Coordinates of C-alpha atoms in Angstrom, one line a residue:
M1 CA 254.4 83.4 60.9
K2 CA 252.3 81.0 63.0
D3 CA 248.6 81.4 63.7
F4 CA 247.3 81.4 67.2
K5 CA 246.0 77.9 67.0
S6 CA 249.5 76.5 66.2
I7 CA 251.0 78.7 69.0
L8 CA 248.5 77.4 71.6
A9 CA 248.9 73.8 70.4
D10 CA 252.7 74.1 70.9
L11 CA 252.2 75.6 74.4
D12 CA 249.9 72.7 75.3
Q13 CA 252.7 70.3 74.3
G14 CA 255.4 72.2 76.2
K15 CA 257.1 73.5 73.1
F16 CA 258.3 76.9 74.0
S17 CA 260.2 79.6 72.1
P18 CA 262.7 82.1 73.8
I19 CA 260.8 85.0 72.3
Y20 CA 257.1 85.7 71.6
F21 CA 256.3 89.0 69.9
L22 CA 252.5 89.5 69.8
V23 CA 251.1 92.4 67.9
G24 CA 247.4 93.5 67.8
E25 CA 246.9 96.7 66.0
K26 CA 243.1 96.6 66.0
E27 CA 242.2 93.2 67.6
T28 CA 243.9 92.5 70.9
F29 CA 242.1 89.4 72.1
F30 CA 244.5 86.9 70.7
V31 CA 247.5 88.9 72.1
D32 CA 246.0 88.5 75.6
L33 CA 245.0 84.9 75.0
I34 CA 248.5 83.8 74.2
A35 CA 250.2 85.9 76.8
N36 CA 247.8 84.7 79.5
K37 CA 248.3 81.1 78.4
I38 CA 252.0 81.4 78.9
E39 CA 251.6 83.2 82.2
Q40 CA 249.3 80.6 83.6
T41 CA 250.8 77.3 82.4
V42 CA 254.6 77.4 81.9
L43 CA 255.5 77.7 85.6
S44 CA 253.9 76.1 88.7
E45 CA 252.6 78.5 91.4
E46 CA 255.7 77.8 93.5
E47 CA 258.0 78.5 90.6
K48 CA 256.4 81.8 89.7
A49 CA 257.5 83.6 92.8
F50 CA 261.2 83.6 91.7
N51 CA 260.9 83.0 88.0
Q52 CA 258.1 85.1 86.6
S53 CA 258.2 88.9 86.0
I54 CA 255.3 90.9 84.6
L55 CA 256.6 94.3 83.3
Y56 CA 254.8 97.3 81.8
G57 CA 256.2 99.2 78.9
K58 CA 255.6 102.6 80.4
D59 CA 257.6 101.7 83.5
V60 CA 260.7 100.0 82.0
S61 CA 263.3 100.4 79.2
I62 CA 264.4 97.9 76.7
E63 CA 267.6 97.5 78.7
D64 CA 265.5 96.7 81.8
V65 CA 263.6 94.0 79.9
I66 CA 266.8 92.5 78.5
G67 CA 268.4 92.5 82.0
Q68 CA 265.4 90.6 83.3
A69 CA 265.5 88.2 80.4
K70 CA 269.1 87.3 80.8
Q71 CA 268.7 86.1 84.4
Y72 CA 268.8 82.4 85.0
P73 CA 265.8 80.5 86.4
M74 CA 265.9 79.5 90.1
M75 CA 264.9 75.9 90.8
A76 CA 262.9 75.8 87.6
E77 CA 263.5 74.9 84.0
H78 CA 262.3 78.3 82.6
R79 CA 262.1 82.0 83.5
V80 CA 259.1 83.9 82.1
V81 CA 259.2 87.6 81.4
I82 CA 256.0 89.2 80.1
V83 CA 256.1 92.8 78.9
R84 CA 252.5 94.2 78.7
E85 CA 251.8 97.6 77.0
A86 CA 255.0 97.0 75.0
Q87 CA 253.8 99.6 72.5
E88 CA 255.3 102.1 74.9
L89 CA 258.8 100.8 74.0
M90 CA 258.5 101.3 70.2
K91 CA 260.8 104.3 70.1
T92 CA 263.7 102.2 71.3
I93 CA 262.6 98.8 70.1
E94 CA 265.7 98.5 67.7
S95 CA 267.8 98.1 70.9
L96 CA 266.2 94.6 71.2
S97 CA 268.0 93.4 68.0
S98 CA 271.1 92.0 69.7
Y99 CA 269.1 90.0 72.2
V100 CA 266.9 88.6 69.4
E101 CA 270.1 87.3 67.7
Q102 CA 271.3 85.6 70.9
P103 CA 268.4 85.1 73.3
Q104 CA 268.6 83.4 76.7
Q105 CA 267.3 79.9 75.9
S106 CA 266.0 79.3 79.4
T107 CA 263.9 82.5 79.3
I108 CA 260.5 82.8 77.7
L109 CA 260.2 86.5 76.8
V110 CA 256.8 87.8 75.7
F111 CA 256.0 91.2 74.3
C112 CA 252.4 92.4 74.1
V113 CA 252.0 95.2 71.6
K114 CA 248.5 96.7 71.3
Y115 CA 247.0 99.3 69.0
K116 CA 250.2 99.8 67.1
K117 CA 251.8 98.2 64.0
M118 CA 255.4 97.2 63.8
D119 CA 257.5 98.9 61.1
G120 CA 258.4 96.1 58.7
R121 CA 261.5 98.1 57.6
L122 CA 263.2 97.8 61.0
K123 CA 266.0 95.4 61.5
V124 CA 264.4 94.1 64.7
T125 CA 261.1 93.4 63.0
K126 CA 262.9 91.3 60.3
L127 CA 264.8 89.4 63.0
L128 CA 261.7 88.8 65.1
K129 CA 259.9 87.4 62.1
K130 CA 262.9 85.2 61.2
D131 CA 264.1 84.0 64.6
A132 CA 261.2 84.4 67.1
I133 CA 257.5 83.6 67.3
Y134 CA 256.1 86.7 65.7
F135 CA 252.3 86.9 65.7
E136 CA 250.3 89.7 64.3
T137 CA 246.6 89.4 64.8
K138 CA 244.0 90.7 62.4
P139 CA 240.4 91.5 63.4
L140 CA 237.7 89.0 62.3
Y141 CA 234.9 90.2 60.0
D142 CA 231.4 89.8 61.4
N143 CA 230.7 86.9 59.1
Q144 CA 233.8 85.1 60.3
V145 CA 232.9 85.3 64.0
P146 CA 230.2 82.6 64.1
Q147 CA 232.8 80.1 62.8
W148 CA 235.3 81.2 65.5
I149 CA 232.6 80.8 68.1
S150 CA 231.9 77.3 66.9
E151 CA 235.6 76.3 66.9
T152 CA 236.2 77.8 70.3
L153 CA 233.4 75.9 71.8
S154 CA 234.3 72.7 70.0
A155 CA 237.8 72.9 71.5
S156 CA 236.1 72.8 75.0
G157 CA 233.7 69.9 74.1
Y158 CA 230.6 71.9 73.2
S159 CA 228.7 72.6 70.0
I160 CA 226.4 75.5 69.1
A161 CA 223.4 76.0 66.8
P162 CA 224.0 78.5 63.9
K163 CA 221.3 80.8 65.1
A164 CA 222.7 80.9 68.6
S165 CA 226.1 82.0 67.2
E166 CA 224.4 84.7 65.1
M167 CA 222.5 85.9 68.2
L168 CA 225.8 86.4 70.0
V169 CA 227.3 88.3 67.1
E170 CA 224.3 90.5 66.7
F171 CA 224.3 91.3 70.5
L172 CA 228.1 91.7 71.0
G173 CA 229.4 92.5 67.5
N174 CA 232.9 91.2 66.6
N175 CA 234.4 92.1 70.1
L176 CA 236.0 88.7 70.7
S177 CA 236.9 89.5 74.3
L178 CA 233.2 90.1 75.2
I179 CA 232.1 87.0 73.3
Y180 CA 234.8 84.9 75.0
K181 CA 233.6 86.1 78.4
E182 CA 230.0 85.1 77.6
L183 CA 231.2 81.7 76.3
E184 CA 233.0 81.2 79.6
K185 CA 229.8 81.9 81.5
L186 CA 227.9 79.4 79.4
Q187 CA 230.5 76.7 79.9
Y188 CA 230.4 77.4 83.7
V189 CA 226.6 76.6 83.9
I190 CA 226.1 74.2 81.0
P191 CA 227.5 70.6 81.1
R192 CA 230.2 69.6 78.6
S193 CA 229.0 67.9 75.4
T194 CA 225.9 70.1 75.4
K195 CA 224.7 71.8 72.1
I196 CA 224.2 75.5 72.9
T197 CA 220.8 76.5 71.5
P198 CA 219.0 79.9 71.1
E199 CA 217.0 79.0 74.2
L200 CA 220.1 78.5 76.3
I201 CA 221.5 81.8 75.0
E202 CA 218.3 83.6 75.9
E203 CA 218.1 81.9 79.3
N204 CA 221.7 82.5 80.4
I205 CA 222.8 85.7 78.5
G206 CA 219.5 87.5 78.1
I207 CA 219.4 87.8 74.3
S208 CA 215.9 87.2 72.9
K209 CA 215.7 84.3 70.5
D210 CA 212.5 85.6 69.0
F211 CA 213.0 89.4 68.8
N212 CA 216.3 90.0 67.0
S213 CA 217.5 91.3 63.7
F214 CA 217.7 87.9 62.1
E215 CA 214.1 87.1 63.0
L216 CA 213.1 90.6 61.7
N217 CA 214.9 89.8 58.4
K218 CA 213.1 86.5 58.2
A219 CA 209.7 88.0 58.9
I220 CA 210.2 90.7 56.3
G221 CA 211.5 88.1 53.8
I222 CA 208.4 86.0 54.0
K223 CA 206.2 89.2 54.4
D224 CA 204.9 88.2 57.8
E225 CA 203.9 91.8 58.7
V226 CA 202.4 90.9 62.1
K227 CA 205.6 89.2 63.3
A228 CA 207.8 92.0 61.9
Q229 CA 205.7 94.7 63.7
Q230 CA 206.0 92.8 67.0
I231 CA 209.8 92.7 66.6
V232 CA 210.0 96.4 65.7
S233 CA 207.9 97.2 68.8
Y234 CA 210.2 95.2 70.9
F235 CA 213.2 97.1 69.4
A236 CA 211.5 100.4 70.2
Q237 CA 211.1 99.4 73.9
N238 CA 214.8 98.2 74.1
P239 CA 216.7 100.9 72.2
K240 CA 220.0 100.2 74.1
H241 CA 220.3 96.7 72.7
H242 CA 218.6 97.4 69.4
P243 CA 219.7 100.9 68.3
L244 CA 218.1 102.2 65.0
P245 CA 221.4 102.6 63.1
L246 CA 222.2 98.9 63.8
T247 CA 218.8 97.7 62.6
I248 CA 219.0 99.9 59.5
A249 CA 222.5 98.5 58.7
T250 CA 221.3 94.9 59.2
L251 CA 218.3 95.5 56.9
N252 CA 220.4 97.1 54.3
S253 CA 222.9 94.2 54.4
F254 CA 220.0 91.7 54.1
F255 CA 218.6 93.3 50.9
N256 CA 222.0 93.8 49.4
K257 CA 222.7 90.1 49.9
L258 CA 219.3 89.3 48.5
L259 CA 220.2 91.2 45.3
R260 CA 223.4 89.1 45.1
Y261 CA 221.4 85.9 45.7
H262 CA 219.2 86.8 42.7
A263 CA 222.3 87.2 40.5
L264 CA 223.8 83.8 41.5
K265 CA 223.9 81.1 38.9
D266 CA 224.5 78.4 41.5
K267 CA 222.0 78.9 44.3
S268 CA 222.9 75.6 46.1
Q269 CA 223.3 76.0 49.9
Y270 CA 227.1 75.6 50.0
S271 CA 227.7 77.9 47.0
A272 CA 225.3 80.6 48.1
S273 CA 226.6 80.5 51.7
K274 CA 230.2 81.0 50.5
T275 CA 229.3 83.8 48.1
L276 CA 227.0 85.7 50.5
G277 CA 229.3 85.2 53.5
V278 CA 226.5 83.7 55.7
S279 CA 226.0 80.5 57.5
P280 CA 224.5 77.7 55.3
Y281 CA 221.7 77.8 57.9
F282 CA 220.5 81.2 56.7
V283 CA 220.6 80.5 52.9
K284 CA 217.0 79.4 53.1
D285 CA 215.9 82.8 54.3
Y286 CA 217.3 84.4 51.1
S287 CA 215.7 81.6 49.0
F288 CA 212.2 82.4 50.6
A289 CA 212.7 86.2 50.3
A290 CA 213.7 85.9 46.7
Q291 CA 210.2 84.5 46.0
K292 CA 208.6 87.6 47.6
Y293 CA 211.1 90.3 46.4
S294 CA 212.3 90.5 42.8
M295 CA 215.5 92.2 41.9
K296 CA 213.6 95.4 41.2
K297 CA 211.7 95.2 44.5
S298 CA 215.0 94.4 46.4
S299 CA 216.6 97.6 44.9
Q300 CA 213.5 99.6 45.8
A301 CA 213.8 98.2 49.4
I302 CA 217.4 99.4 49.6
A303 CA 216.3 102.9 48.5
L304 CA 213.5 102.9 51.2
I305 CA 216.0 101.8 53.9
R306 CA 218.4 104.6 52.9
E307 CA 215.5 107.1 53.0
V308 CA 214.7 106.0 56.6
D309 CA 218.4 106.3 57.5
M310 CA 218.5 109.9 56.3
K311 CA 215.3 110.7 58.2
S312 CA 216.8 109.1 61.4
K313 CA 219.6 111.7 61.0
G314 CA 217.1 114.6 60.8
V315 CA 217.0 115.0 57.0
K316 CA 213.4 115.9 55.9
A317 CA 212.0 114.6 59.1
N318 CA 210.5 116.3 62.2
Q319 CA 211.6 114.3 65.3
I320 CA 210.0 111.0 64.3
S321 CA 210.7 108.3 66.8
S322 CA 212.9 105.3 65.9
G323 CA 209.9 103.0 66.4
D324 CA 207.7 105.0 64.1
L325 CA 210.3 105.2 61.4
L326 CA 210.7 101.4 61.4
K327 CA 207.0 100.8 61.4
E328 CA 206.6 103.2 58.5
L329 CA 209.4 101.4 56.7
L330 CA 207.8 98.0 57.2
V331 CA 204.6 99.1 55.7
K332 CA 206.4 100.4 52.6
L333 CA 208.5 97.3 52.3
M334 CA 205.8 94.6 52.6
R335 CA 202.8 96.1 50.9

């Protein structure tokens, strides 16, 4: 089973398969990316009028799809048939088996299956994995997204600072579609070969380079109470972009990783980065924090964070605001 990079590389080189079966049970970005690449690049605009069909699973049957796929191209080398929302055809997907065994070589047939998983026991699934380009995308974990951002930008001639990548992940999560759209905006306004910095992210996307969870972790780690309180106040004024549950989760993650850092025998940048699942750029934050928080204090910090989490949900608390809860937590953590 090929990965998306290999598939895209083959498409760029004009190496096409008669069938692409793209499955995204939880992450659909790569399904759309590959399908859109085929839709936009295989045929010229003139050829598309007679040789490209975009079908929707809820409107057609497998027989309709096969009928379209068996047609010959007109004044073009290929015919392209893309079936979007193909998950709607899963009840009758076994009927595709005979076509998979003998596909029309001049047709590029693309199935886009979203939010469903193929049954590996089916004959058609086994045939697709054996004779077609079968691609099943898996969601990236948050700590894998910065690397993906870097690789995506590198392919377009850009580079990005580690902190800038982390800012995007904090603001947009691991929603690759949203991140990709923001990267496209950046590439539209920033010249190629530019290194994308936190300042450029702040200027063009509106994410603060100074008031974010990573800066809060850093301030807490070095016990800079003034800076930490400034960031918390900013969060309280911007609850939409900095909801309390997300801040609590980030702080909890920071101190859990700090505990793991304490336990490391090899605290070199590369080893610690790999074990903690963070960019090498952020290892120094854990090194500094380890000097301020022992393993015992790190464990106590986690207990305090969990206590605030419970209070935020109404347990043993009388409608305390998010900002006040965080300010109370900072005092307990850093004094």
